[in-house]
Amino acid sequence: MTLVLALTGWGIAALSPALVGLAIVITVLTGIVLTVIRFAARI
């Protein structure tokens, strides 16, 4: 059981950078989409 928890902890630690990067990409894309929609609404 302890081994499973340790492996799970390592897995989460390994995935964290990827999850953070993914969150940043989603945030940036959302911002771009909202900006495009605002410009399109003005035209």
PDB file of N, CA and C in Angstrom:
ATOM      1  N   MET A   1       0.840  -1.197   0.000  1.00  0.00           N
ATOM      2  CA  MET A   1       0.000   0.000   0.000  1.00  0.00           C
ATOM      3  C   MET A   1       0.875   1.248   0.000  1.00  0.00           C
ATOM      4  N   THR A   2       1.910   1.230   0.851  1.00  0.00           N
ATOM      5  CA  THR A   2       2.818   2.383   0.910  1.00  0.00           C
ATOM      6  C   THR A   2       3.510   2.586  -0.434  1.00  0.00           C
ATOM      7  N   LEU A   3       3.854   1.466  -1.081  1.00  0.00           N
ATOM      8  CA  LEU A   3       4.524   1.541  -2.385  1.00  0.00           C
ATOM      9  C   LEU A   3       3.612   2.197  -3.414  1.00  0.00           C
ATOM     10  N   VAL A   4       2.334   1.819  -3.377  1.00  0.00           N
ATOM     11  CA  VAL A   4       1.363   2.392  -4.319  1.00  0.00           C
ATOM     12  C   VAL A   4       1.251   3.900  -4.110  1.00  0.00           C
ATOM     13  N   LEU A   5       1.181   4.317  -2.842  1.00  0.00           N
ATOM     14  CA  LEU A   5       1.085   5.750  -2.539  1.00  0.00           C
ATOM     15  C   LEU A   5       2.329   6.486  -3.015  1.00  0.00           C
ATOM     16  N   ALA A   6       3.495   5.862  -2.818  1.00  0.00           N
ATOM     17  CA  ALA A   6       4.749   6.483  -3.249  1.00  0.00           C
ATOM     18  C   ALA A   6       4.771   6.640  -4.766  1.00  0.00           C
ATOM     19  N   LEU A   7       4.370   5.576  -5.474  1.00  0.00           N
ATOM     20  CA  LEU A   7       4.351   5.633  -6.939  1.00  0.00           C
ATOM     21  C   LEU A   7       3.346   6.670  -7.433  1.00  0.00           C
ATOM     22  N   THR A   8       2.193   6.739  -6.758  1.00  0.00           N
ATOM     23  CA  THR A   8       1.183   7.725  -7.137  1.00  0.00           C
ATOM     24  C   THR A   8       1.728   9.136  -6.935  1.00  0.00           C
ATOM     25  N   GLY A   9       2.425   9.333  -5.825  1.00  0.00           N
ATOM     26  CA  GLY A   9       3.034  10.636  -5.537  1.00  0.00           C
ATOM     27  C   GLY A   9       4.038  11.021  -6.609  1.00  0.00           C
ATOM     28  N   TRP A  10       4.879  10.039  -7.016  1.00  0.00           N
ATOM     29  CA  TRP A  10       5.861  10.310  -8.063  1.00  0.00           C
ATOM     30  C   TRP A  10       5.161  10.625  -9.372  1.00  0.00           C
ATOM     31  N   GLY A  11       4.081   9.910  -9.660  1.00  0.00           N
ATOM     32  CA  GLY A  11       3.342  10.144 -10.905  1.00  0.00           C
ATOM     33  C   GLY A  11       2.764  11.548 -10.944  1.00  0.00           C
ATOM     34  N   ILE A  12       2.190  11.982  -9.817  1.00  0.00           N
ATOM     35  CA  ILE A  12       1.616  13.323  -9.732  1.00  0.00           C
ATOM     36  C   ILE A  12       2.717  14.371  -9.887  1.00  0.00           C
ATOM     37  N   ALA A  13       3.855  14.136  -9.242  1.00  0.00           N
ATOM     38  CA  ALA A  13       4.977  15.074  -9.324  1.00  0.00           C
ATOM     39  C   ALA A  13       5.488  15.176 -10.760  1.00  0.00           C
ATOM     40  N   ALA A  14       5.493  14.038 -11.466  1.00  0.00           N
ATOM     41  CA  ALA A  14       5.972  14.028 -12.845  1.00  0.00           C
ATOM     42  C   ALA A  14       4.977  14.727 -13.779  1.00  0.00           C
ATOM     43  N   LEU A  15       3.681  14.590 -13.483  1.00  0.00           N
ATOM     44  CA  LEU A  15       2.653  15.170 -14.345  1.00  0.00           C
ATOM     45  C   LEU A  15       2.396  16.647 -14.068  1.00  0.00           C
ATOM     46  N   SER A  16       2.754  17.104 -12.877  1.00  0.00           N
ATOM     47  CA  SER A  16       2.472  18.485 -12.497  1.00  0.00           C
ATOM     48  C   SER A  16       2.945  19.520 -13.523  1.00  0.00           C
ATOM     49  N   PRO A  17       4.210  19.452 -13.986  1.00  0.00           N
ATOM     50  CA  PRO A  17       4.664  20.444 -14.969  1.00  0.00           C
ATOM     51  C   PRO A  17       3.808  20.419 -16.232  1.00  0.00           C
ATOM     52  N   ALA A  18       3.426  19.219 -16.672  1.00  0.00           N
ATOM     53  CA  ALA A  18       2.604  19.099 -17.870  1.00  0.00           C
ATOM     54  C   ALA A  18       1.231  19.718 -17.636  1.00  0.00           C
ATOM     55  N   LEU A  19       0.667  19.473 -16.452  1.00  0.00           N
ATOM     56  CA  LEU A  19      -0.652  20.030 -16.135  1.00  0.00           C
ATOM     57  C   LEU A  19      -0.597  21.546 -16.055  1.00  0.00           C
ATOM     58  N   VAL A  20       0.476  22.071 -15.465  1.00  0.00           N
ATOM     59  CA  VAL A  20       0.636  23.529 -15.378  1.00  0.00           C
ATOM     60  C   VAL A  20       0.763  24.119 -16.779  1.00  0.00           C
ATOM     61  N   GLY A  21       1.565  23.476 -17.611  1.00  0.00           N
ATOM     62  CA  GLY A  21       1.734  23.946 -18.990  1.00  0.00           C
ATOM     63  C   GLY A  21       0.418  23.918 -19.737  1.00  0.00           C
ATOM     64  N   LEU A  22      -0.339  22.848 -19.556  1.00  0.00           N
ATOM     65  CA  LEU A  22      -1.635  22.723 -20.212  1.00  0.00           C
ATOM     66  C   LEU A  22      -2.579  23.818 -19.750  1.00  0.00           C
ATOM     67  N   ALA A  23      -2.589  24.095 -18.455  1.00  0.00           N
ATOM     68  CA  ALA A  23      -3.451  25.146 -17.908  1.00  0.00           C
ATOM     69  C   ALA A  23      -3.083  26.504 -18.499  1.00  0.00           C
ATOM     70  N   ILE A  24      -1.775  26.763 -18.639  1.00  0.00           N
ATOM     71  CA  ILE A  24      -1.319  28.034 -19.219  1.00  0.00           C
ATOM     72  C   ILE A  24      -1.768  28.140 -20.672  1.00  0.00           C
ATOM     73  N   VAL A  25      -1.601  27.066 -21.434  1.00  0.00           N
ATOM     74  CA  VAL A  25      -2.002  27.064 -22.845  1.00  0.00           C
ATOM     75  C   VAL A  25      -3.495  27.328 -22.974  1.00  0.00           C
ATOM     76  N   ILE A  26      -4.310  26.649 -22.149  1.00  0.00           N
ATOM     77  CA  ILE A  26      -5.762  26.837 -22.189  1.00  0.00           C
ATOM     78  C   ILE A  26      -6.122  28.279 -21.856  1.00  0.00           C
ATOM     79  N   THR A  27      -5.462  28.841 -20.844  1.00  0.00           N
ATOM     80  CA  THR A  27      -5.736  30.224 -20.447  1.00  0.00           C
ATOM     81  C   THR A  27      -5.412  31.192 -21.579  1.00  0.00           C
ATOM     82  N   VAL A  28      -4.251  30.994 -22.208  1.00  0.00           N
ATOM     83  CA  VAL A  28      -3.834  31.868 -23.315  1.00  0.00           C
ATOM     84  C   VAL A  28      -4.798  31.745 -24.488  1.00  0.00           C
ATOM     85  N   LEU A  29      -5.146  30.511 -24.852  1.00  0.00           N
ATOM     86  CA  LEU A  29      -6.063  30.300 -25.972  1.00  0.00           C
ATOM     87  C   LEU A  29      -7.418  30.928 -25.692  1.00  0.00           C
ATOM     88  N   THR A  30      -7.902  30.787 -24.464  1.00  0.00           N
ATOM     89  CA  THR A  30      -9.185  31.382 -24.092  1.00  0.00           C
ATOM     90  C   THR A  30      -9.123  32.896 -24.238  1.00  0.00           C
ATOM     91  N   GLY A  31      -8.024  33.488 -23.795  1.00  0.00           N
ATOM     92  CA  GLY A  31      -7.849  34.935 -23.906  1.00  0.00           C
ATOM     93  C   GLY A  31      -7.852  35.382 -25.358  1.00  0.00           C
ATOM     94  N   ILE A  32      -7.160  34.634 -26.222  1.00  0.00           N
ATOM     95  CA  ILE A  32      -7.101  34.969 -27.646  1.00  0.00           C
ATOM     96  C   ILE A  32      -8.487  34.871 -28.273  1.00  0.00           C
ATOM     97  N   VAL A  33      -9.197  33.790 -27.961  1.00  0.00           N
ATOM     98  CA  VAL A  33     -10.540  33.592 -28.513  1.00  0.00           C
ATOM     99  C   VAL A  33     -11.467  34.723 -28.090  1.00  0.00           C
ATOM    100  N   LEU A  34     -11.422  35.098 -26.814  1.00  0.00           N
ATOM    101  CA  LEU A  34     -12.278  36.181 -26.326  1.00  0.00           C
ATOM    102  C   LEU A  34     -11.939  37.493 -27.021  1.00  0.00           C
ATOM    103  N   THR A  35     -10.650  37.746 -27.237  1.00  0.00           N
ATOM    104  CA  THR A  35     -10.223  38.968 -27.923  1.00  0.00           C
ATOM    105  C   THR A  35     -10.745  38.987 -29.356  1.00  0.00           C
ATOM    106  N   VAL A  36     -10.622  37.851 -30.044  1.00  0.00           N
ATOM    107  CA  VAL A  36     -11.103  37.751 -31.428  1.00  0.00           C
ATOM    108  C   VAL A  36     -12.604  37.993 -31.481  1.00  0.00           C
ATOM    109  N   ILE A  37     -13.343  37.402 -30.529  1.00  0.00           N
ATOM    110  CA  ILE A  37     -14.800  37.577 -30.489  1.00  0.00           C
ATOM    111  C   ILE A  37     -15.147  39.048 -30.275  1.00  0.00           C
ATOM    112  N   ARG A  38     -14.404  39.718 -29.407  1.00  0.00           N
ATOM    113  CA  ARG A  38     -14.670  41.140 -29.149  1.00  0.00           C
ATOM    114  C   ARG A  38     -14.444  41.966 -30.406  1.00  0.00           C
ATOM    115  N   PHE A  39     -13.342  41.689 -31.127  1.00  0.00           N
ATOM    116  CA  PHE A  39     -13.061  42.422 -32.357  1.00  0.00           C
ATOM    117  C   PHE A  39     -14.130  42.132 -33.407  1.00  0.00           C
ATOM    118  N   ALA A  40     -14.549  40.872 -33.499  1.00  0.00           N
ATOM    119  CA  ALA A  40     -15.564  40.484 -34.476  1.00  0.00           C
ATOM    120  C   ALA A  40     -16.895  41.164 -34.159  1.00  0.00           C
ATOM    121  N   ALA A  41     -17.184  41.328 -32.878  1.00  0.00           N
ATOM    122  CA  ALA A  41     -18.441  41.953 -32.469  1.00  0.00           C
ATOM    123  C   ALA A  41     -18.451  43.437 -32.845  1.00  0.00           C
ATOM    124  N   ARG A  42     -17.277  44.061 -32.846  1.00  0.00           N
ATOM    125  CA  ARG A  42     -17.191  45.488 -33.178  1.00  0.00           C
ATOM    126  C   ARG A  42     -17.428  45.729 -34.660  1.00  0.00           C
ATOM    127  N   ILE A  43     -16.976  44.780 -35.486  1.00  0.00           N
ATOM    128  CA  ILE A  43     -17.080  44.952 -36.939  1.00  0.00           C
ATOM    129  C   ILE A  43     -18.538  44.819 -37.395  1.00  0.00           C
TER     130      ILE A  43
END
